[in-house]
Each structure stands twice: as structure tokens, then as C-alpha cells.
PDB file of C-alpha atoms in Angstrom:
ATOM      1  CA  UNK A  36     -12.314 -16.385   7.224  1.00  0.00           C
ATOM      2  CA  UNK A  37      -9.330 -17.766   7.002  1.00  0.00           C
ATOM      3  CA  UNK A  38      -5.339 -16.217   7.712  1.00  0.00           C
ATOM      4  CA  UNK A  39      -2.673 -16.488   5.335  1.00  0.00           C
ATOM      5  CA  UNK A  40       1.289 -15.566   6.062  1.00  0.00           C
ATOM      6  CA  UNK A  41       3.576 -14.339   3.988  1.00  0.00           C
ATOM      7  CA  UNK A  42       7.128 -14.842   5.648  1.00  0.00           C
ATOM      8  CA  UNK A  43      10.450 -14.113   4.889  1.00  0.00           C
ATOM      9  CA  UNK A  44      11.985 -17.141   6.490  1.00  0.00           C
ATOM     10  CA  UNK A  45      11.092 -20.944   6.484  1.00  0.00           C
ATOM     11  CA  UNK A  46      10.913 -20.926  10.640  1.00  0.00           C
ATOM     12  CA  UNK A  47       7.808 -18.584  10.924  1.00  0.00           C
ATOM     13  CA  UNK A  48       5.891 -20.669   7.952  1.00  0.00           C
ATOM     14  CA  UNK A  49       6.734 -23.890   9.360  1.00  0.00           C
ATOM     15  CA  UNK A  50       5.485 -22.753  12.970  1.00  0.00           C
ATOM     16  CA  UNK A  51       2.613 -21.206  11.781  1.00  0.00           C
ATOM     17  CA  UNK A  52       1.715 -24.219   9.293  1.00  0.00           C
ATOM     18  CA  UNK A  53       1.856 -26.332  12.574  1.00  0.00           C
ATOM     19  CA  UNK A  54      -1.196 -23.693  13.799  1.00  0.00           C
ATOM     20  CA  UNK A  55      -2.987 -24.442  10.725  1.00  0.00           C
ATOM     21  CA  UNK A  56      -2.129 -21.495   8.975  1.00  0.00           C
ATOM     22  CA  UNK A  57      -1.325 -21.822   5.064  1.00  0.00           C
ATOM     23  CA  UNK A  58       1.278 -19.650   3.719  1.00  0.00           C
ATOM     24  CA  UNK A  59       4.296 -18.930   1.665  1.00  0.00           C
ATOM     25  CA  UNK A  60       7.920 -17.812   2.013  1.00  0.00           C
ATOM     26  CA  UNK A  61       9.029 -15.005  -0.068  1.00  0.00           C
ATOM     27  CA  UNK A  62      12.116 -12.807  -0.357  1.00  0.00           C
ATOM     28  CA  UNK A  63      11.956 -10.298  -3.123  1.00  0.00           C
ATOM     29  CA  UNK A  64      10.166  -7.373  -3.663  1.00  0.00           C
ATOM     30  CA  UNK A  65       8.757  -8.613  -6.822  1.00  0.00           C
ATOM     31  CA  UNK A  66       7.624 -11.980  -4.899  1.00  0.00           C
ATOM     32  CA  UNK A  67       6.158 -10.130  -2.029  1.00  0.00           C
ATOM     33  CA  UNK A  68       3.954  -7.944  -4.661  1.00  0.00           C
ATOM     34  CA  UNK A  69       2.705 -11.298  -6.543  1.00  0.00           C
ATOM     35  CA  UNK A  70       2.204 -12.975  -3.363  1.00  0.00           C
ATOM     36  CA  UNK A  71       0.023 -10.173  -2.159  1.00  0.00           C
ATOM     37  CA  UNK A  72      -1.938 -10.092  -5.180  1.00  0.00           C
ATOM     38  CA  UNK A  73      -2.659 -13.800  -5.384  1.00  0.00           C
ATOM     39  CA  UNK A  74      -3.804 -13.582  -1.487  1.00  0.00           C
ATOM     40  CA  UNK A  75      -5.944 -10.712  -2.111  1.00  0.00           C
ATOM     41  CA  UNK A  76      -7.896 -12.409  -5.080  1.00  0.00           C
ATOM     42  CA  UNK A  77      -8.861 -15.145  -2.538  1.00  0.00           C
ATOM     43  CA  UNK A  78     -12.093 -13.864  -1.142  1.00  0.00           C
ATOM     44  CA  UNK A  79     -11.983 -16.641   1.983  1.00  0.00           C
ATOM     45  CA  UNK A  80      -8.798 -15.112   3.365  1.00  0.00           C
ATOM     46  CA  UNK A  81      -9.839 -12.412   6.087  1.00  0.00           C
ATOM     47  CA  UNK A  82      -6.168 -11.744   7.583  1.00  0.00           C
ATOM     48  CA  UNK A  83      -2.769 -11.908   5.871  1.00  0.00           C
ATOM     49  CA  UNK A  84       0.089 -11.986   8.403  1.00  0.00           C
ATOM     50  CA  UNK A  85       3.263 -10.367   7.113  1.00  0.00           C
ATOM     51  CA  UNK A  86       6.820 -10.653   9.197  1.00  0.00           C
ATOM     52  CA  UNK A  87       7.995  -7.431  10.220  1.00  0.00           C
ATOM     53  CA  UNK A  88      10.863  -7.501   7.693  1.00  0.00           C
ATOM     54  CA  UNK A  89       8.504  -7.211   4.860  1.00  0.00           C
ATOM     55  CA  UNK A  90       7.289  -3.620   6.809  1.00  0.00           C
ATOM     56  CA  UNK A  91      10.777  -2.333   7.122  1.00  0.00           C
ATOM     57  CA  UNK A  92      12.091  -3.244   3.657  1.00  0.00           C
ATOM     58  CA  UNK A  93       9.140  -2.762   1.516  1.00  0.00           C
ATOM     59  CA  UNK A  94       6.924  -0.115   3.135  1.00  0.00           C
ATOM     60  CA  UNK A  95       5.729   1.326   0.030  1.00  0.00           C
ATOM     61  CA  UNK A  96       3.954  -2.036  -1.334  1.00  0.00           C
ATOM     62  CA  UNK A  97       2.563  -2.705   1.978  1.00  0.00           C
ATOM     63  CA  UNK A  98       1.014   0.897   2.378  1.00  0.00           C
ATOM     64  CA  UNK A  99      -0.209   0.744  -1.346  1.00  0.00           C
ATOM     65  CA  UNK A 100      -2.078  -2.825  -0.482  1.00  0.00           C
ATOM     66  CA  UNK A 101      -3.587  -1.160   2.799  1.00  0.00           C
ATOM     67  CA  UNK A 102      -4.840   1.942   1.228  1.00  0.00           C
ATOM     68  CA  UNK A 103      -6.320   0.215  -1.855  1.00  0.00           C
ATOM     69  CA  UNK A 104      -8.740  -2.557   0.252  1.00  0.00           C
ATOM     70  CA  UNK A 105     -10.425  -2.646   3.243  1.00  0.00           C
ATOM     71  CA  UNK A 106     -10.126  -6.746   3.108  1.00  0.00           C
ATOM     72  CA  UNK A 107      -8.027  -8.553   3.998  1.00  0.00           C
ATOM     73  CA  UNK A 108      -6.536  -6.884   6.919  1.00  0.00           C
ATOM     74  CA  UNK A 109      -2.424  -6.855   6.608  1.00  0.00           C
ATOM     75  CA  UNK A 110      -0.943  -7.487  10.176  1.00  0.00           C
ATOM     76  CA  UNK A 111       2.880  -7.338  10.623  1.00  0.00           C
ATOM     77  CA  UNK A 112       3.864  -9.940  13.204  1.00  0.00           C
ATOM     78  CA  UNK A 113       7.036 -10.443  14.710  1.00  0.00           C
ATOM     79  CA  UNK A 114       9.525 -13.380  13.281  1.00  0.00           C
ATOM     80  CA  UNK A 115      11.934 -15.841  14.992  1.00  0.00           C
ATOM     81  CA  UNK A 116      14.504 -12.773  15.684  1.00  0.00           C
ATOM     82  CA  UNK A 117      11.583 -10.998  17.670  1.00  0.00           C
ATOM     83  CA  UNK A 118      10.139  -7.642  17.263  1.00  0.00           C
ATOM     84  CA  UNK A 119      11.757  -4.656  15.837  1.00  0.00           C
ATOM     85  CA  UNK A 120       9.513  -2.251  17.778  1.00  0.00           C
ATOM     86  CA  UNK A 121       9.805  -0.463  21.235  1.00  0.00           C
ATOM     87  CA  UNK A 122       8.488  -2.188  24.220  1.00  0.00           C
ATOM     88  CA  UNK A 123       5.402   0.182  24.148  1.00  0.00           C
ATOM     89  CA  UNK A 124       4.675   0.727  20.637  1.00  0.00           C
ATOM     90  CA  UNK A 125       1.174   0.196  21.517  1.00  0.00           C
ATOM     91  CA  UNK A 126       0.513   2.470  23.779  1.00  0.00           C
ATOM     92  CA  UNK A 127       2.375   5.187  21.595  1.00  0.00           C
ATOM     93  CA  UNK A 128       0.070   4.256  18.294  1.00  0.00           C
ATOM     94  CA  UNK A 129      -2.767   4.843  20.360  1.00  0.00           C
ATOM     95  CA  UNK A 130      -1.668   8.178  21.895  1.00  0.00           C
ATOM     96  CA  UNK A 131      -0.698   9.258  18.655  1.00  0.00           C
ATOM     97  CA  UNK A 132      -4.048   8.086  17.026  1.00  0.00           C
ATOM     98  CA  UNK A 133      -6.138   9.801  19.675  1.00  0.00           C
ATOM     99  CA  UNK A 134      -4.240  12.489  20.516  1.00  0.00           C
ATOM    100  CA  UNK A 135      -4.721  11.351  24.641  1.00  0.00           C
ATOM    101  CA  UNK A 136      -1.875  10.009  26.693  1.00  0.00           C
ATOM    102  CA  UNK A 137      -2.580   6.865  28.331  1.00  0.00           C
TER     103      UNK A 137
END
């Protein structure tokens, strides 16, 4: 299975292209929706990488696609500006999910 990038900036797109990951750069809400529909129709794509900006600006679109499908996996990645998450976001996510403090 392949990975595919949907980015909001050319720098992240260029870096991922150098690593061999195909993708597209979009900026508007409808462009994002169309890009997701296009990539979800490709059965060879197993992981879709999205820059975190989309998760912040268009959470309803991302959540809808996550709830409707098991594959491909939608993963938010930091862009060139770094992550918008706090340092221990993984630990707090696990704590919230299983109810145990690690």
C-alpha cells in the first residue's frame, strides 16, 4: 500500500516528494474535500497524510471521512512550522483513551 500527502504548503509537499510520497497541495475547503474523495477512491493508498492545519481548520471534513471508512488511515502530521500540539499529547491521548495514567 502507498502513502499519499494532502498538504497546505509547498514545502511539506516537496519534502515528502523527495521521500517518494505522492501528493497534492490544496488551500480551500472544497479543494480538501475533493482531494480526499479522489484519494479514497484509489484502493492502492493505505495511509493519507494531512498537515495539521487541516485538522484545525476543517475538523468536520476530516472527522466525517474518518468515521465513514476504515481505510485508508488518515494521519495528521506537523508541517514546516512544527506541531501545534503540546509535548505530551501522545501520553494524554492514551490516558484519555484507556483511563489509566501512564
